[in-house]
Amino acid sequence: MQATSCIRGQAVGGRRAASTAAAGRRSVVVRAAAANPYAEELKATAKYIATRGKGILASDESNATTGKRLESVGVENTEDNRRDWRQLLYTAPGLGQYISGAIMFEETLYQKARDGTPFVDVLGSAGIKCGVKVDTGLQVLPGTDGETSTQGLDNLQARCEAYYKQGARFAKWRAVLKISEGSGPSSQAILENAHGLARYAQIAQAAGLVPIVEPEVTLGPGAYSIEETAYWSERVYSHVMRLLNEYDVMLEGILLKPNMCLPGLDAPPASPADVAKYTTRTMLRTIPASVPGIHFLSGGMSEEESTLNLQALQEACPNAPWSLTFSYGRALQASTLKTWAGKEENWDAAQQILVALAKANSEAQLGQFKGPHPVPGGGRILQALRTGGAGK
Ligand code: 13P
């Protein structure tokens, strides 16, 4: 079939079509994006997840990271205990009012609740789309100062197809970029990670999964300023968008998961207004309006800080073309887990904390959070409880 349109990502069904430019009689080869039978579904899924007033529950910690977190509250790292913990999260009454997607680790995607209902159905009946982490962790780039490349491209197409069959409708791939005092990510790390994200996004879309593209300029030690984070984040995101474009990724069918711009851990903290000013400036400079949702990670911010900064983003950019919203892991789970501590009698209280946190962030997404916060004044939730190589 001949291509009749060259609009990126439309199901035009062509391989290559030649068109002749009238002026100058120059022959231009127009490359039509290969037909993607999932194109309309991808757009609808991304749009749904980016619904205003909703965000993503990131619960895709690897078994090793989940184990560390469970063990911190005295719960053994067994498959049943990991299942119980995820069941607590996914069955929290009312969660679907504030959460449109949940990211799962592969094990969880195939797990069932205690009563035998697959988690995919538990979430589906709450109106929550299932996502799956598809990267397989980080590997140090030789010759760099501990910079990393994200692994997982081998076999990715087959894995994504299997995840789609199991009910997943979106995917996640986390790339990590580091800033240290006086320097930012190397060009090598930026290019490598932008390439990995673009290839992943291309493959995920081919298999019907909306790719969450996560370039995390990670919050780390050092007294570097918020301006430096904004500068490096802008470099990183612009490269990522450039490579997504190079790989014909359909932007209406992705979601972005970036960091907010924060100063280094040893610098004085920034106000929500400053975080919002630099973060929205960075987004406006780099992210096209066709991307439906920008779902920020919490990245170590406290639960309250995550909500207040999200609220400030709406105030700084009231007519944002994308939904400026959340895809929080630690900022939704930390107090929930502490409250549960593996005890059946704490189950309901823990679910209530989770839903209260989700509600606070939902209100912040709409610019309507008035407080008080369900977990006021807590400290930063830093990386100690995450495993290094295995990623999230
Ligand atoms: P945090 O909100 O804990 O940073 O996790 C979000 C996430 O999914 C990072 O990959």
GROMACS .gro file of C-alpha atoms and ligand atoms in nm:
model
  402
    1MET     CA    1   0.000   0.000   0.000
    2GLN     CA    2   0.133   0.346  -0.082
    3ALA     CA    3   0.166   0.600   0.194
    4THR     CA    4  -0.074   0.887   0.158
    5SER     CA    5   0.037   1.091   0.456
    6CYS     CA    6   0.361   1.158   0.636
    7ILE     CA    7   0.213   1.257   0.967
    8ARG     CA    8   0.422   1.093   1.236
    9GLY     CA    9   0.273   0.784   1.381
   10GLN     CA   10  -0.047   0.774   1.180
   11ALA     CA   11  -0.149   0.440   1.045
   12VAL     CA   12  -0.074   0.534   0.689
   13GLY     CA   13   0.036   0.192   0.582
   14GLY     CA   14   0.326   0.288   0.358
   15ARG     CA   15   0.694   0.215   0.343
   16ARG     CA   16   0.834   0.514   0.165
   17ALA     CA   17   0.664   0.763  -0.057
   18ALA     CA   18   0.837   1.006  -0.284
   19SER     CA   19   0.696   1.351  -0.322
   20THR     CA   20   0.814   1.619  -0.558
   21ALA     CA   21   0.858   1.965  -0.420
   22ALA     CA   22   0.697   2.211  -0.654
   23ALA     CA   23   0.951   2.483  -0.594
   24GLY     CA   24   1.286   2.402  -0.743
   25ARG     CA   25   1.162   2.066  -0.870
   26ARG     CA   26   1.360   1.897  -0.597
   27SER     CA   27   1.265   1.543  -0.523
   28VAL     CA   28   1.212   1.485  -0.155
   29VAL     CA   29   1.183   1.144  -0.002
   30VAL     CA   30   0.917   1.154   0.263
   31ARG     CA   31   0.954   0.884   0.516
   32ALA     CA   32   0.620   0.763   0.637
   33ALA     CA   33   0.607   0.614   0.980
   34ALA     CA   34   0.541   0.243   0.952
   35ALA     CA   35   0.181   0.153   1.020
   36ASN     CA   36   0.122   0.088   1.386
   37PRO     CA   37  -0.204  -0.097   1.443
   38TYR     CA   38  -0.203   0.025   1.802
   39ALA     CA   39  -0.171   0.395   1.713
   40GLU     CA   40  -0.522   0.500   1.821
   41GLU     CA   41  -0.513   0.281   2.131
   42LEU     CA   42  -0.176   0.422   2.236
   43LYS     CA   43  -0.307   0.777   2.210
   44ALA     CA   44  -0.622   0.691   2.404
   45THR     CA   45  -0.428   0.512   2.678
   46ALA     CA   46  -0.180   0.796   2.722
   47LYS     CA   47  -0.461   1.050   2.730
   48TYR     CA   48  -0.651   0.847   2.986
   49ILE     CA   49  -0.354   0.808   3.218
   50ALA     CA   50  -0.289   1.183   3.189
   51THR     CA   51  -0.646   1.270   3.293
   52ARG     CA   52  -0.640   1.592   3.497
   53GLY     CA   53  -0.663   1.527   3.869
   54LYS     CA   54  -0.507   1.183   3.841
   55GLY     CA   55  -0.157   1.041   3.860
   56ILE     CA   56   0.040   0.718   3.865
   57LEU     CA   57   0.122   0.493   4.159
   58ALA     CA   58   0.478   0.375   4.095
   59SER     CA   59   0.502   0.034   4.261
   60ASP     CA   60   0.751  -0.138   4.034
   61GLU     CA   61   1.039  -0.184   4.276
   62SER     CA   62   1.246  -0.491   4.194
   63ASN     CA   63   1.221  -0.785   4.433
   64ALA     CA   64   1.552  -0.684   4.588
   65THR     CA   65   1.445  -0.324   4.650
   66THR     CA   66   1.101  -0.430   4.773
   67GLY     CA   67   1.278  -0.670   5.007
   68LYS     CA   68   1.489  -0.394   5.158
   69ARG     CA   69   1.181  -0.183   5.215
   70LEU     CA   70   0.981  -0.469   5.366
   71GLU     CA   71   1.271  -0.566   5.589
   72SER     CA   72   1.291  -0.205   5.716
   73VAL     CA   73   0.952  -0.262   5.882
   74GLY     CA   74   1.027  -0.617   5.995
   75VAL     CA   75   0.858  -0.803   5.709
   76GLU     CA   76   1.045  -1.091   5.545
   77ASN     CA   77   1.112  -1.066   5.170
   78THR     CA   78   0.902  -1.357   5.043
   79GLU     CA   79   0.684  -1.377   4.733
   80ASP     CA   80   0.371  -1.394   4.952
   81ASN     CA   81   0.470  -1.089   5.152
   82ARG     CA   82   0.547  -0.892   4.836
   83ARG     CA   83   0.205  -0.999   4.707
   84ASP     CA   84   0.034  -0.891   5.030
   85TRP     CA   85   0.205  -0.551   5.018
   86ARG     CA   86   0.092  -0.490   4.659
   87GLN     CA   87  -0.256  -0.616   4.742
   88LEU     CA   88  -0.278  -0.359   5.020
   89LEU     CA   89  -0.188  -0.087   4.770
   90TYR     CA   90  -0.411  -0.198   4.482
   91THR     CA   91  -0.724  -0.271   4.683
   92ALA     CA   92  -0.725   0.054   4.880
   93PRO     CA   93  -1.087   0.175   4.867
   94GLY     CA   94  -1.130   0.481   4.648
   95LEU     CA   95  -0.780   0.470   4.499
   96GLY     CA   96  -0.912   0.481   4.142
   97GLN     CA   97  -1.057   0.824   4.202
   98TYR     CA   98  -0.705   0.968   4.212
   99ILE     CA   99  -0.487   0.713   4.036
  100SER     CA  100  -0.513   0.630   3.664
  101GLY     CA  101  -0.216   0.393   3.631
  102ALA     CA  102  -0.003   0.164   3.845
  103ILE     CA  103   0.346   0.056   3.745
  104MET     CA  104   0.430  -0.300   3.843
  105PHE     CA  105   0.737  -0.518   3.856
  106GLU     CA  106   0.709  -0.822   3.627
  107GLU     CA  107   0.639  -1.060   3.916
  108THR     CA  108   0.343  -0.849   4.030
  109LEU     CA  109   0.193  -0.823   3.682
  110TYR     CA  110   0.141  -1.201   3.692
  111GLN     CA  111   0.033  -1.221   4.058
  112LYS     CA  112  -0.314  -1.270   4.200
  113ALA     CA  113  -0.475  -1.129   4.512
  114ARG     CA  114  -0.532  -1.370   4.802
  115ASP     CA  115  -0.881  -1.449   4.670
  116GLY     CA  116  -0.739  -1.553   4.333
  117THR     CA  117  -0.831  -1.238   4.137
  118PRO     CA  118  -0.544  -1.137   3.909
  119PHE     CA  119  -0.402  -0.798   4.006
  120VAL     CA  120  -0.461  -0.687   3.649
  121ASP     CA  121  -0.835  -0.734   3.708
  122VAL     CA  122  -0.825  -0.578   4.056
  123LEU     CA  123  -0.673  -0.265   3.906
  124GLY     CA  124  -0.886  -0.276   3.592
  125SER     CA  125  -1.208  -0.274   3.791
  126ALA     CA  126  -1.085   0.037   3.976
  127GLY     CA  127  -1.022   0.209   3.641
  128ILE     CA  128  -0.644   0.186   3.685
  129LYS     CA  129  -0.430   0.093   3.382
  130CYS     CA  130  -0.152  -0.157   3.441
  131GLY     CA  131   0.203  -0.066   3.359
  132VAL     CA  132   0.521  -0.268   3.381
  133LYS     CA  133   0.884  -0.183   3.434
  134VAL     CA  134   1.066  -0.326   3.132
  135ASP     CA  135   1.424  -0.214   3.190
  136THR     CA  136   1.650  -0.455   3.371
  137GLY     CA  137   1.858  -0.210   3.570
  138LEU     CA  138   2.170   0.000   3.543
  139GLN     CA  139   2.523  -0.078   3.436
  140VAL     CA  140   2.820   0.154   3.485
  141LEU     CA  141   2.958   0.304   3.165
  142PRO     CA  142   3.327   0.211   3.158
  143GLY     CA  143   3.563   0.507   3.187
  144THR     CA  144   3.306   0.739   3.342
  145ASP     CA  145   3.275   0.852   3.699
  146GLY     CA  146   3.003   0.602   3.784
  147GLU     CA  147   2.761   0.713   3.514
  148THR     CA  148   2.522   0.447   3.395
  149SER     CA  149   2.346   0.298   3.098
  150THR     CA  150   2.008   0.131   3.140
  151GLN     CA  151   1.988  -0.234   3.035
  152GLY     CA  152   1.701  -0.432   2.884
  153LEU     CA  153   1.681  -0.385   2.506
  154ASP     CA  154   1.758  -0.752   2.434
  155ASN     CA  155   1.436  -0.943   2.390
  156LEU     CA  156   1.234  -0.631   2.466
  157GLN     CA  157   0.987  -0.673   2.180
  158ALA     CA  158   0.894  -1.027   2.285
  159ARG     CA  159   0.866  -0.926   2.652
  160CYS     CA  160   0.645  -0.628   2.566
  161GLU     CA  161   0.418  -0.847   2.354
  162ALA     CA  162   0.381  -1.092   2.644
  163TYR     CA  163   0.309  -0.808   2.890
  164TYR     CA  164   0.042  -0.670   2.658
  165LYS     CA  165  -0.123  -1.015   2.646
  166GLN     CA  166  -0.117  -1.023   3.025
  167GLY     CA  167  -0.303  -0.690   3.039
  168ALA     CA  168  -0.031  -0.427   3.064
  169ARG     CA  169  -0.103  -0.113   2.863
  170PHE     CA  170   0.201   0.095   2.946
  171ALA     CA  171   0.567   0.045   3.023
  172LYS     CA  172   0.846   0.217   3.209
  173TRP     CA  173   1.219   0.251   3.145
  174ARG     CA  174   1.432   0.453   3.387
  175ALA     CA  175   1.749   0.627   3.276
  176VAL     CA  176   1.961   0.792   3.543
  177LEU     CA  177   2.179   1.098   3.488
  178LYS     CA  178   2.396   1.242   3.764
  179ILE     CA  179   2.500   1.594   3.855
  180SER     CA  180   2.791   1.654   4.081
  181GLU     CA  181   2.936   1.978   4.202
  182GLY     CA  182   3.092   2.159   3.907
  183SER     CA  183   2.985   1.909   3.642
  184GLY     CA  184   2.682   1.744   3.493
  185PRO     CA  185   2.620   1.431   3.294
  186SER     CA  186   2.881   1.363   3.024
  187SER     CA  187   2.785   1.381   2.657
  188GLN     CA  188   2.844   1.008   2.642
  189ALA     CA  189   2.595   0.940   2.920
  190ILE     CA  190   2.338   1.177   2.771
  191LEU     CA  191   2.362   1.022   2.424
  192GLU     CA  192   2.366   0.665   2.551
  193ASN     CA  193   2.061   0.719   2.772
  194ALA     CA  194   1.868   0.917   2.513
  195HIS     CA  195   1.932   0.639   2.264
  196GLY     CA  196   1.819   0.370   2.509
  197LEU     CA  197   1.499   0.558   2.591
  198ALA     CA  198   1.419   0.614   2.224
  199ARG     CA  199   1.476   0.251   2.123
  200TYR     CA  200   1.271   0.134   2.417
  201ALA     CA  201   0.988   0.376   2.333
  202GLN     CA  202   0.987   0.266   1.970
  203ILE     CA  203   0.969  -0.102   2.068
  204ALA     CA  204   0.704  -0.050   2.338
  205GLN     CA  205   0.478   0.138   2.096
  206ALA     CA  206   0.520  -0.136   1.836
  207ALA     CA  207   0.386  -0.382   2.096
  208GLY     CA  208   0.093  -0.162   2.202
  209LEU     CA  209   0.242  -0.032   2.528
  210VAL     CA  210   0.254   0.341   2.601
  211PRO     CA  211   0.614   0.409   2.697
  212ILE     CA  212   0.679   0.615   3.006
  213VAL     CA  213   1.003   0.784   2.914
  214GLU     CA  214   1.196   0.845   3.234
  215PRO     CA  215   1.513   1.048   3.215
  216GLU     CA  216   1.585   1.108   3.583
  217VAL     CA  217   1.842   1.375   3.657
  218THR     CA  218   1.883   1.236   4.000
  219LEU     CA  219   1.888   1.430   4.326
  220GLY     CA  220   2.235   1.375   4.466
  221PRO     CA  221   2.498   1.500   4.708
  222GLY     CA  222   2.667   1.834   4.651
  223ALA     CA  223   2.591   2.202   4.686
  224TYR     CA  224   2.501   2.257   4.322
  225SER     CA  225   2.229   2.511   4.254
  226ILE     CA  226   1.877   2.474   4.120
  227GLU     CA  227   1.994   2.668   3.811
  228GLU     CA  228   2.251   2.395   3.744
  229THR     CA  229   1.988   2.123   3.773
  230ALA     CA  230   1.764   2.317   3.536
  231TYR     CA  231   2.052   2.361   3.289
  232TRP     CA  232   2.145   1.992   3.288
  233SER     CA  233   1.783   1.877   3.283
  234GLU     CA  234   1.721   2.093   2.979
  235ARG     CA  235   2.019   1.940   2.801
  236VAL     CA  236   1.905   1.589   2.888
  237TYR     CA  237   1.538   1.632   2.791
  238SER     CA  238   1.618   1.808   2.465
  239HIS     CA  239   1.846   1.520   2.365
  240VAL     CA  240   1.581   1.268   2.464
  241MET     CA  241   1.314   1.445   2.256
  242ARG     CA  242   1.556   1.466   1.963
  243LEU     CA  243   1.618   1.092   1.973
  244LEU     CA  244   1.248   1.007   2.017
  245ASN     CA  245   1.192   1.206   1.702
  246GLU     CA  246   1.477   1.026   1.524
  247TYR     CA  247   1.314   0.691   1.605
  248ASP     CA  248   0.966   0.798   1.486
  249VAL     CA  249   0.811   0.767   1.830
  250MET     CA  250   0.457   0.903   1.829
  251LEU     CA  251   0.455   1.175   2.093
  252GLU     CA  252   0.080   1.161   2.157
  253GLY     CA  253   0.137   0.801   2.266
  254ILE     CA  254   0.406   0.852   2.529
  255LEU     CA  255   0.420   0.989   2.884
  256LEU     CA  256   0.722   1.165   3.026
  257LYS     CA  257   0.850   1.094   3.376
  258PRO     CA  258   1.115   1.350   3.469
  259ASN     CA  259   1.257   1.492   3.789
  260MET     CA  260   1.153   1.826   3.929
  261CYS     CA  261   1.442   2.074   3.933
  262LEU     CA  262   1.589   2.082   4.283
  263PRO     CA  263   1.923   2.202   4.417
  264GLY     CA  264   2.180   1.944   4.536
  265LEU     CA  265   2.134   1.783   4.874
  266ASP     CA  266   2.403   1.999   5.036
  267ALA     CA  267   2.265   2.328   4.902
  268PRO     CA  268   1.999   2.529   5.084
  269PRO     CA  269   1.656   2.393   4.988
  270ALA     CA  270   1.452   2.577   4.724
  271SER     CA  271   1.101   2.709   4.782
  272PRO     CA  272   0.813   2.544   4.596
  273ALA     CA  273   0.782   2.865   4.389
  274ASP     CA  274   1.147   2.836   4.275
  275VAL     CA  275   1.116   2.462   4.206
  276ALA     CA  276   0.809   2.539   3.997
  277LYS     CA  277   0.969   2.830   3.815
  278TYR     CA  278   1.274   2.631   3.699
  279THR     CA  279   1.086   2.308   3.639
  280THR     CA  280   0.814   2.460   3.422
  281ARG     CA  281   1.070   2.672   3.234
  282THR     CA  282   1.263   2.356   3.156
  283MET     CA  283   0.951   2.174   3.039
  284LEU     CA  284   0.831   2.466   2.826
  285ARG     CA  285   1.171   2.481   2.657
  286THR     CA  286   1.197   2.113   2.578
  287ILE     CA  287   0.870   1.915   2.580
  288PRO     CA  288   0.627   1.949   2.288
  289ALA     CA  289   0.261   2.013   2.365
  290SER     CA  290   0.167   1.687   2.194
  291VAL     CA  291   0.295   1.486   2.493
  292PRO     CA  292  -0.021   1.439   2.704
  293GLY     CA  293   0.128   1.397   3.049
  294ILE     CA  294   0.438   1.492   3.244
  295HIS     CA  295   0.435   1.262   3.546
  296PHE     CA  296   0.703   1.370   3.791
  297LEU     CA  297   0.884   1.119   4.008
  298SER     CA  298   0.918   1.201   4.376
  299GLY     CA  299   1.290   1.130   4.363
  300GLY     CA  300   1.358   1.155   4.736
  301MET     CA  301   1.137   1.454   4.815
  302SER     CA  302   0.936   1.420   5.135
  303GLU     CA  303   0.569   1.332   5.104
  304GLU     CA  304   0.460   1.687   5.185
  305GLU     CA  305   0.728   1.848   4.964
  306SER     CA  306   0.613   1.634   4.669
  307THR     CA  307   0.259   1.765   4.707
  308LEU     CA  308   0.350   2.130   4.767
  309ASN     CA  309   0.586   2.137   4.469
  310LEU     CA  310   0.323   1.976   4.247
  311GLN     CA  311   0.073   2.240   4.353
  312ALA     CA  312   0.328   2.517   4.282
  313LEU     CA  313   0.381   2.383   3.929
  314GLN     CA  314   0.016   2.448   3.845
  315GLU     CA  315   0.039   2.800   3.984
  316ALA     CA  316   0.354   2.869   3.777
  317CYS     CA  317   0.201   2.730   3.457
  318PRO     CA  318  -0.179   2.745   3.481
  319ASN     CA  319  -0.234   2.687   3.110
  320ALA     CA  320   0.015   2.404   3.068
  321PRO     CA  321  -0.050   2.206   2.750
  322TRP     CA  322   0.034   1.880   2.928
  323SER     CA  323  -0.103   1.747   3.255
  324LEU     CA  324   0.167   1.832   3.512
  325THR     CA  325   0.112   1.545   3.748
  326PHE     CA  326   0.271   1.270   3.952
  327SER     CA  327   0.411   0.921   3.920
  328TYR     CA  328   0.524   0.883   4.277
  329GLY     CA  329   0.673   0.579   4.441
  330ARG     CA  330   0.827   0.673   4.773
  331ALA     CA  331   0.601   0.977   4.825
  332LEU     CA  332   0.294   0.752   4.817
  333GLN     CA  333   0.436   0.441   4.979
  334ALA     CA  334   0.672   0.540   5.261
  335SER     CA  335   0.415   0.620   5.532
  336THR     CA  336   0.177   0.357   5.398
  337LEU     CA  337   0.441   0.089   5.452
  338LYS     CA  338   0.540   0.218   5.798
  339THR     CA  339   0.175   0.220   5.901
  340TRP     CA  340   0.117  -0.135   5.776
  341ALA     CA  341   0.441  -0.290   5.909
  342GLY     CA  342   0.315  -0.630   5.798
  343LYS     CA  343   0.032  -0.640   6.057
  344GLU     CA  344  -0.316  -0.740   5.953
  345GLU     CA  345  -0.471  -0.504   6.212
  346ASN     CA  346  -0.297  -0.205   6.044
  347TRP     CA  347  -0.422  -0.290   5.696
  348ASP     CA  348  -0.711  -0.042   5.684
  349ALA     CA  349  -0.515   0.243   5.841
  350ALA     CA  350  -0.234   0.193   5.589
  351GLN     CA  351  -0.480   0.197   5.297
  352GLN     CA  352  -0.632   0.517   5.432
  353ILE     CA  353  -0.291   0.687   5.439
  354LEU     CA  354  -0.226   0.581   5.080
  355VAL     CA  355  -0.559   0.717   4.959
  356ALA     CA  356  -0.515   1.040   5.158
  357LEU     CA  357  -0.174   1.092   4.994
  358ALA     CA  358  -0.313   1.014   4.649
  359LYS     CA  359  -0.599   1.259   4.711
  360ALA     CA  360  -0.363   1.535   4.826
  361ASN     CA  361  -0.157   1.493   4.508
  362SER     CA  362  -0.470   1.480   4.295
  363GLU     CA  363  -0.581   1.811   4.445
  364ALA     CA  364  -0.232   1.953   4.390
  365GLN     CA  365  -0.249   1.847   4.026
  366LEU     CA  366  -0.566   2.051   3.993
  367GLY     CA  367  -0.402   2.342   4.178
  368GLN     CA  368  -0.655   2.298   4.458
  369PHE     CA  369  -0.456   2.155   4.746
  370LYS     CA  370  -0.533   2.356   5.060
  371GLY     CA  371  -0.391   2.128   5.330
  372PRO     CA  372  -0.343   2.008   5.589
  373HIS     CA  373  -0.116   1.742   5.442
  374PRO     CA  374  -0.177   1.384   5.558
  375VAL     CA  375   0.193   1.342   5.642
  376PRO     CA  376   0.315   1.689   5.737
  377GLY     CA  377   0.677   1.778   5.782
  378GLY     CA  378   0.841   1.442   5.708
  379GLY     CA  379   1.202   1.434   5.592
  380ARG     CA  380   1.352   1.345   5.259
  381ILE     CA  381   1.315   0.979   5.153
  382LEU     CA  382   1.656   0.912   5.004
  383GLN     CA  383   1.796   0.619   4.811
  384ALA     CA  384   1.928   0.405   5.095
  385LEU     CA  385   1.643   0.159   5.052
  386ARG     CA  386   1.692   0.108   4.681
  387THR     CA  387   1.934  -0.148   4.536
  388GLY     CA  388   2.205  -0.004   4.312
  389GLY     CA  389   2.232  -0.222   4.004
  390ALA     CA  390   1.878  -0.351   3.984
  391GLY     CA  391   1.732  -0.007   3.931
  392LYS     CA  392   1.412   0.091   4.100
  39313P     P1  393   1.005   0.772   4.333
  39313P     O1  394   0.880   0.853   4.332
  39313P     O2  395   1.027   0.695   4.460
  39313P     O3  396   1.125   0.851   4.291
  39313P     O4  397   0.986   0.657   4.228
  39313P     C1  398   0.934   0.686   4.108
  39313P     C2  399   0.993   0.595   4.009
  39313P     O5  400   0.924   0.514   3.954
  39313P     C3  401   1.137   0.605   3.982
  39313P     O6  402   1.175   0.515   3.882
   0.00000   0.00000   0.00000
